[in-house]
Coordinates of C-alpha atoms in Angstrom, one line a residue:
M28 CA -38.0 -45.7 164.8
G29 CA -41.2 -44.3 163.3
E30 CA -39.3 -41.3 162.0
R31 CA -36.8 -43.5 160.3
K32 CA -39.5 -45.2 158.3
L33 CA -40.9 -41.9 157.1
E34 CA -37.6 -40.6 155.8
P35 CA -37.5 -42.6 152.5
V36 CA -41.0 -41.1 151.6
L37 CA -39.6 -37.6 151.9
Q38 CA -36.3 -38.4 150.1
E39 CA -37.7 -40.5 147.2
P40 CA -38.6 -37.6 144.7
G41 CA -35.0 -36.4 144.9
L42 CA -33.6 -39.7 143.4
W43 CA -34.8 -39.0 139.9
K44 CA -33.4 -35.5 140.2
N45 CA -30.0 -36.8 141.1
K46 CA -28.0 -36.2 137.9
N47 CA -25.1 -38.5 138.9
F48 CA -27.4 -41.4 139.6
M49 CA -29.5 -40.8 136.5
F50 CA -26.4 -40.7 134.2
L51 CA -25.3 -44.0 135.7
W52 CA -28.8 -45.5 135.5
V53 CA -29.4 -44.6 131.8
G54 CA -25.9 -45.8 130.9
K55 CA -26.6 -49.1 132.6
V56 CA -29.9 -49.5 130.7
I57 CA -28.1 -49.1 127.4
S58 CA -25.1 -51.3 128.2
N59 CA -27.3 -54.0 129.7
F60 CA -29.3 -54.2 126.5
G61 CA -26.1 -54.7 124.5
F62 CA -24.9 -57.3 127.0
Q63 CA -28.0 -59.4 126.3
I64 CA -27.1 -59.5 122.7
Y65 CA -23.5 -60.5 123.6
A66 CA -24.7 -63.1 126.1
I67 CA -26.7 -64.9 123.4
A68 CA -24.4 -64.3 120.4
L69 CA -21.2 -65.5 122.2
P70 CA -22.3 -69.1 122.9
L71 CA -23.9 -69.4 119.4
L72 CA -20.7 -68.2 117.8
I73 CA -18.7 -70.7 119.8
Y74 CA -21.0 -73.5 118.7
E75 CA -20.8 -72.4 115.1
L76 CA -17.0 -72.5 115.3
S77 CA -16.6 -75.7 117.2
K78 CA -19.9 -77.7 117.2
S79 CA -18.9 -78.6 120.7
A80 CA -21.0 -78.5 123.9
L81 CA -17.8 -78.7 125.9
A82 CA -16.4 -75.6 124.2
M83 CA -19.6 -73.7 125.1
S84 CA -19.4 -75.0 128.7
M85 CA -15.8 -73.9 128.9
M86 CA -16.9 -70.3 128.0
R87 CA -19.5 -70.3 130.7
A88 CA -16.8 -71.5 133.2
I89 CA -14.5 -68.7 132.0
D90 CA -17.2 -66.1 132.6
F91 CA -17.5 -67.4 136.1
F92 CA -13.8 -67.3 137.0
P93 CA -13.6 -63.5 137.8
N94 CA -16.0 -63.9 140.7
I95 CA -13.8 -66.5 142.4
F96 CA -10.2 -65.6 141.4
I97 CA -10.2 -61.8 141.3
G98 CA -13.1 -60.8 143.5
M99 CA -11.0 -59.8 146.4
L100 CA -8.3 -58.2 144.3
A101 CA -10.9 -56.2 142.4
G102 CA -12.2 -55.1 145.8
V103 CA -8.8 -53.8 146.8
M104 CA -8.5 -51.8 143.6
V105 CA -12.0 -50.3 144.1
D106 CA -11.2 -49.2 147.6
R107 CA -7.7 -47.8 146.8
F108 CA -8.5 -45.8 143.7
N109 CA -11.1 -43.3 142.5
R110 CA -14.3 -45.4 141.8
K111 CA -15.3 -43.3 138.7
S112 CA -11.9 -44.0 137.2
I113 CA -12.2 -47.7 137.9
M114 CA -15.6 -47.8 136.2
K115 CA -14.3 -45.7 133.3
Y116 CA -11.2 -47.8 132.7
A117 CA -13.2 -51.1 133.1
V118 CA -15.6 -49.9 130.3
I119 CA -12.6 -48.9 128.1
L120 CA -11.1 -52.3 128.6
Q121 CA -14.4 -53.9 127.6
I122 CA -14.5 -51.7 124.5
I123 CA -10.9 -52.7 123.5
A124 CA -11.6 -56.5 124.0
L125 CA -14.9 -56.3 122.1
T126 CA -13.3 -54.3 119.3
G127 CA -10.8 -57.2 119.0
I128 CA -13.6 -59.7 118.6
V129 CA -15.4 -57.5 116.0
L130 CA -12.2 -57.1 113.9
L131 CA -11.4 -60.8 114.1
I132 CA -15.0 -61.7 113.0
F133 CA -15.0 -59.3 110.0
S134 CA -11.5 -60.5 109.0
N135 CA -12.7 -64.1 109.2
E136 CA -9.8 -64.9 111.6
I137 CA -11.9 -65.6 114.7
A138 CA -11.2 -68.8 116.6
V139 CA -12.6 -70.2 119.8
W140 CA -9.4 -69.5 121.8
H141 CA -9.7 -65.8 120.8
L142 CA -13.2 -65.8 122.4
Y143 CA -11.9 -67.5 125.5
I144 CA -9.2 -64.8 126.1
L145 CA -11.2 -61.8 125.1
G146 CA -14.3 -63.1 126.8
F147 CA -12.3 -63.5 130.0
I148 CA -11.1 -59.8 129.7
L149 CA -14.7 -58.7 129.2
S150 CA -16.0 -60.7 132.2
T151 CA -13.2 -59.5 134.4
S152 CA -13.6 -55.9 133.5
G153 CA -17.4 -56.2 133.8
Y154 CA -17.1 -57.7 137.3
T155 CA -14.7 -54.9 138.3
F156 CA -17.2 -52.3 137.0
G157 CA -20.0 -53.9 139.0
N158 CA -18.1 -53.9 142.2
S159 CA -17.1 -50.3 141.7
Q160 CA -20.6 -49.2 140.8
H161 CA -22.0 -51.0 143.9
S162 CA -19.4 -49.3 146.1
A163 CA -20.1 -45.9 144.5
I164 CA -23.9 -45.9 145.0
P165 CA -23.7 -44.8 148.7
Q166 CA -21.5 -41.9 147.5
L167 CA -24.1 -40.8 144.9
V168 CA -27.4 -41.1 146.9
S169 CA -28.4 -40.5 150.5
K170 CA -28.7 -43.4 153.1
Q171 CA -32.5 -43.2 152.9
Q172 CA -32.4 -43.6 149.1
L173 CA -30.3 -46.7 149.0
T174 CA -33.2 -49.2 148.9
A175 CA -34.9 -47.2 146.1
A176 CA -31.6 -46.8 144.2
N177 CA -30.8 -50.5 144.3
A178 CA -34.4 -51.4 143.4
K179 CA -34.2 -49.2 140.3
L180 CA -30.9 -50.7 139.2
T181 CA -32.2 -54.2 139.8
F182 CA -35.4 -53.3 137.8
V183 CA -33.1 -52.5 134.8
D184 CA -31.3 -55.8 135.0
T185 CA -34.6 -57.7 135.3
F186 CA -36.5 -55.8 132.6
V187 CA -33.7 -56.1 130.1
S188 CA -33.4 -59.8 130.9
L189 CA -37.1 -60.1 130.1
V190 CA -37.2 -58.3 126.8
G191 CA -33.5 -58.5 125.8
P192 CA -33.2 -62.2 124.8
G193 CA -36.1 -62.0 122.4
L194 CA -34.8 -58.8 120.7
A195 CA -31.3 -60.2 120.7
G196 CA -32.5 -63.4 119.0
I197 CA -34.2 -61.4 116.3
I198 CA -31.1 -59.2 115.7
I199 CA -28.8 -62.3 115.5
A200 CA -31.2 -64.1 113.2
L201 CA -31.6 -61.1 110.8
Y202 CA -28.0 -59.9 110.8
S203 CA -24.5 -61.3 111.2
F204 CA -22.5 -62.0 114.3
G205 CA -20.3 -59.1 113.4
F206 CA -23.2 -56.7 113.5
S207 CA -24.5 -58.2 116.8
F208 CA -21.2 -57.7 118.6
S209 CA -20.8 -54.2 117.0
L210 CA -24.1 -53.2 118.5
Y211 CA -22.9 -54.2 121.9
L212 CA -19.7 -52.2 121.2
I213 CA -21.8 -49.1 120.4
C214 CA -23.8 -49.6 123.7
L215 CA -20.5 -49.7 125.7
V216 CA -19.3 -46.5 124.0
V217 CA -22.6 -44.8 124.9
M218 CA -22.2 -46.1 128.5
L219 CA -18.7 -44.6 128.6
V220 CA -20.1 -41.2 127.5
F221 CA -22.7 -41.2 130.2
L222 CA -20.1 -42.3 132.7
L223 CA -18.0 -39.2 132.0
F224 CA -20.8 -37.0 133.3
V225 CA -21.0 -38.9 136.6
Q226 CA -19.3 -37.1 139.5
V227 CA -18.3 -39.5 142.3
P228 CA -17.2 -37.8 145.6
P229 CA -13.9 -38.9 147.0
V230 CA -13.9 -41.7 149.7
E231 CA -13.0 -40.6 153.2
R232 CA -10.1 -42.9 154.1
E233 CA -8.1 -43.2 157.3
K234 CA -4.8 -41.4 157.0
K235 CA -2.3 -44.2 157.4
K236 CA 0.6 -45.8 155.5
Q237 CA -0.7 -47.8 152.5
A238 CA -0.6 -51.5 153.3
S239 CA 0.2 -54.3 151.0
V240 CA -2.5 -55.8 148.7
W241 CA -2.6 -58.9 150.9
A242 CA -3.1 -56.8 154.1
D243 CA -5.9 -54.9 152.4
M244 CA -7.6 -58.2 151.4
K245 CA -7.3 -59.5 155.0
E246 CA -8.8 -56.2 156.2
G247 CA -11.8 -56.8 154.0
V248 CA -12.2 -60.4 155.2
H249 CA -12.0 -59.3 158.9
E250 CA -14.6 -56.6 158.3
L251 CA -17.0 -59.0 156.7
F252 CA -16.6 -61.7 159.4
G253 CA -16.6 -59.1 162.2
N254 CA -19.8 -57.5 160.9
K255 CA -22.6 -59.5 162.6
T256 CA -25.3 -57.7 160.7
L257 CA -23.9 -58.5 157.3
L258 CA -22.4 -61.9 158.1
T259 CA -25.7 -63.6 158.8
P260 CA -27.3 -62.9 155.4
T261 CA -24.0 -63.6 153.6
I262 CA -23.8 -67.1 155.0
V263 CA -27.5 -67.7 154.4
T264 CA -27.0 -66.6 150.8
V265 CA -24.1 -69.1 150.4
F266 CA -26.4 -71.9 151.2
S267 CA -29.3 -70.4 149.4
N268 CA -27.2 -70.3 146.3
L269 CA -26.3 -74.0 146.8
S270 CA -30.0 -74.7 147.1
A271 CA -30.8 -72.7 143.9
S272 CA -28.0 -74.3 141.9
L273 CA -29.5 -77.8 142.6
V274 CA -32.6 -76.5 140.7
I275 CA -30.9 -74.4 138.0
G276 CA -28.6 -77.3 137.1
V277 CA -31.4 -79.6 136.0
L278 CA -34.5 -77.4 135.3
I279 CA -34.2 -77.1 131.5
F280 CA -33.4 -80.8 131.3
Y281 CA -36.4 -81.7 133.5
A282 CA -38.7 -79.5 131.5
A283 CA -37.5 -80.7 128.1
D284 CA -36.8 -84.4 128.8
V285 CA -39.3 -85.4 131.5
L286 CA -42.2 -82.9 130.8
E287 CA -41.4 -82.8 127.1
A288 CA -41.8 -79.0 126.9
S289 CA -41.0 -77.4 123.6
E290 CA -38.4 -74.7 123.1
K291 CA -41.1 -72.1 122.9
E292 CA -42.7 -73.3 126.2
I293 CA -39.3 -73.2 127.9
G294 CA -38.9 -69.7 126.7
F295 CA -42.3 -68.7 128.2
M296 CA -41.4 -70.5 131.4
F297 CA -38.3 -68.3 132.0
S298 CA -40.3 -65.2 131.0
F299 CA -42.6 -65.9 134.0
G300 CA -39.5 -65.8 136.2
A301 CA -38.5 -62.4 134.8
V302 CA -42.0 -61.0 135.4
G303 CA -41.8 -62.1 139.0
G304 CA -38.4 -60.3 139.3
L305 CA -39.9 -57.1 137.8
I306 CA -42.8 -57.2 140.3
G307 CA -40.3 -57.7 143.2
S308 CA -38.2 -54.8 142.2
L309 CA -41.3 -52.6 142.1
V310 CA -42.7 -53.8 145.4
I311 CA -39.6 -53.7 147.6
T312 CA -39.4 -49.9 148.0
R313 CA -43.0 -49.6 149.2
L314 CA -42.7 -52.7 151.4
R315 CA -39.6 -51.2 153.0
K316 CA -41.7 -48.3 154.3
T317 CA -43.9 -50.7 156.3
M318 CA -41.5 -53.5 157.3
G319 CA -38.0 -53.9 158.6
R320 CA -35.4 -55.3 156.2
G321 CA -34.6 -58.3 158.4
K322 CA -38.2 -59.4 158.4
I323 CA -38.5 -58.8 154.6
Y324 CA -35.4 -60.9 154.0
A325 CA -36.8 -63.7 156.2
W326 CA -40.2 -63.7 154.6
C327 CA -38.6 -63.7 151.1
L328 CA -37.1 -67.1 152.1
F329 CA -40.6 -68.3 153.1
I330 CA -41.9 -67.2 149.7
E331 CA -39.1 -69.1 148.1
I332 CA -40.2 -72.2 150.0
I333 CA -43.7 -71.8 148.4
G334 CA -42.2 -71.5 145.0
L335 CA -40.0 -74.6 145.4
A336 CA -43.0 -76.6 146.8
V337 CA -44.9 -75.8 143.5
L338 CA -41.9 -77.1 141.6
I339 CA -41.9 -80.4 143.4
F340 CA -45.4 -81.2 142.1
A341 CA -45.0 -79.4 138.7
N342 CA -46.2 -81.7 135.9
T343 CA -46.5 -79.0 133.2
W344 CA -44.2 -76.2 131.9
W345 CA -46.5 -73.5 133.2
L346 CA -46.3 -74.8 136.7
I347 CA -42.6 -74.5 136.5
G348 CA -43.1 -71.0 135.2
L349 CA -45.3 -70.2 138.2
S350 CA -42.6 -71.5 140.5
L351 CA -40.0 -69.4 138.8
L352 CA -42.3 -66.3 139.1
I353 CA -42.8 -66.8 142.8
R354 CA -39.1 -67.5 143.5
S355 CA -37.8 -64.6 141.3
F356 CA -40.2 -62.3 143.1
A357 CA -38.7 -63.3 146.4
V358 CA -35.0 -63.5 145.3
I359 CA -35.0 -60.0 143.7
M360 CA -36.4 -58.4 146.9
S361 CA -33.9 -60.3 149.1
N362 CA -31.1 -59.2 146.8
V363 CA -32.1 -55.6 147.1
V364 CA -32.3 -55.9 150.9
Y365 CA -28.8 -57.5 151.0
F366 CA -27.1 -55.0 148.7
T367 CA -28.6 -52.1 150.7
I368 CA -27.5 -53.5 154.1
R369 CA -24.0 -54.3 152.7
Q370 CA -23.7 -50.7 151.5
E371 CA -25.2 -49.2 154.7
Y372 CA -23.4 -51.3 157.4
T373 CA -20.0 -51.4 155.7
P374 CA -17.6 -48.4 156.0
N375 CA -17.4 -47.0 152.5
H376 CA -13.6 -47.2 152.3
L377 CA -13.9 -51.0 152.8
L378 CA -17.0 -51.6 150.7
G379 CA -15.2 -52.8 147.6
R380 CA -13.2 -55.4 149.5
V381 CA -16.3 -56.6 151.5
A382 CA -18.4 -56.8 148.3
G383 CA -15.6 -58.7 146.5
T384 CA -15.1 -61.1 149.4
S385 CA -18.8 -61.8 150.0
S386 CA -19.4 -62.2 146.3
M387 CA -16.6 -64.7 146.0
L388 CA -18.0 -66.7 149.0
M389 CA -21.6 -66.7 147.6
K390 CA -20.5 -67.8 144.1
L391 CA -18.4 -70.7 145.4
A392 CA -21.5 -72.7 146.2
L393 CA -22.8 -72.6 142.6
P394 CA -20.4 -75.0 140.8
L395 CA -20.8 -77.5 143.6
G396 CA -24.6 -77.4 143.4
L397 CA -24.5 -77.6 139.5
F398 CA -22.2 -80.7 139.7
I399 CA -24.3 -82.4 142.3
A400 CA -27.5 -81.7 140.3
G401 CA -25.9 -83.1 137.1
L402 CA -24.9 -86.3 138.8
W403 CA -28.3 -86.7 140.5
A404 CA -30.3 -86.3 137.3
E405 CA -28.3 -89.2 135.7
F406 CA -29.4 -91.7 138.3
L407 CA -32.2 -90.5 140.6
P408 CA -35.6 -88.8 140.3
I409 CA -35.3 -85.0 139.9
P410 CA -38.3 -84.0 142.0
I411 CA -36.5 -85.4 145.1
L412 CA -33.7 -82.9 144.3
F413 CA -36.3 -80.2 144.3
L414 CA -37.5 -81.5 147.7
I415 CA -34.0 -81.3 149.1
S416 CA -33.7 -77.7 147.8
T417 CA -37.0 -76.9 149.6
L418 CA -35.8 -78.4 152.9
I419 CA -32.5 -76.4 152.7
T420 CA -34.4 -73.2 152.2
A421 CA -36.8 -74.1 155.0
V422 CA -33.9 -74.5 157.4
L423 CA -32.5 -71.1 156.3
F424 CA -35.8 -69.5 157.0
V425 CA -35.9 -70.8 160.5
V426 CA -32.3 -69.7 161.1
V427 CA -33.0 -66.2 159.9
R428 CA -36.3 -65.9 161.9
R429 CA -34.5 -66.9 165.1
S430 CA -31.4 -64.7 164.5
E431 CA -30.9 -61.0 165.5
F432 CA -30.7 -60.2 161.8
S433 CA -34.5 -60.5 161.6
L434 CA -34.8 -57.4 163.9
V435 CA -32.7 -55.2 161.5
E436 CA -34.8 -52.2 160.4

């Protein structure tokens, strides 16, 4: 057991020398920056076209659909075909859809329904790319490097989410929507170029007659529910997402309406959360060398409890920011642990389907929590909702600490 903990120390320098991983990592940095511009410009464009909050909410729901409706199907595709090809064609599909948006904007023909259709294509291809990338990582790096690789990829997401919105806001304010979407288009093209240099080894599959899509989906479900090591954190994450959505659904309303925080203060509030995520992505690799992943996951839940407890008594925007910092620190670390365990304990030829199935299950809890939170905020005190979220997380902590999963190294 002692030797296993020393292995990542010996292997770590090789990760930055891994050309395949580096091409993928750099491409992701560039495309993520472009996505931040898109994520802010899209709802603003919909609002300018419709002046409707409902139209904006519809777009958010459409962005969410791929996780639920095509998660398992995307997983089958990722496991059946070459993963580099899946990533490549997913990016090409995004480029085509985004080109359509740009042309419609510059021709002054853009309508909300165009954005719904093309936005759905972008979300679907983006989700498929993410599943394929997640499944390809164990083929690009060694088993000992998985935690470090996932931490570096997570760091990119968190860092860009910290600096991206501010830069995106400036770009949108200074230039047109057409320019903003064109910039994302350029980022995707650059991502595609880097992706062409990535070499993904073929997946070792069992030699048998190809089954139907439905049979392949069932195989992914059976693998997930038959994998005791992976099933525990998956179920915990489902309820953890429910707990988090109770908070997410009302947090901005609570800060603005009850605490009377300004737009600037709310912006700083969420920046605190991004800083916590950055710290978590930097700490997790070192923490992994001294502690088993099961224990890390459990204690991340405990840290979340502390963050939620701060939120219950928060009477200023900066206390909410502190709560977000603490919780993001824990959530990012637990996510890295979960991704790594899913990659390590799932046969690689099934990883796309297992990732698609588990992602679908975990995302199903979010709309329920958002709906409950919205209703609750209309009639009852919001801090009580924060207390309920804290209690749910506390129960999850006890469950994980008492489970065999806490012993996973």
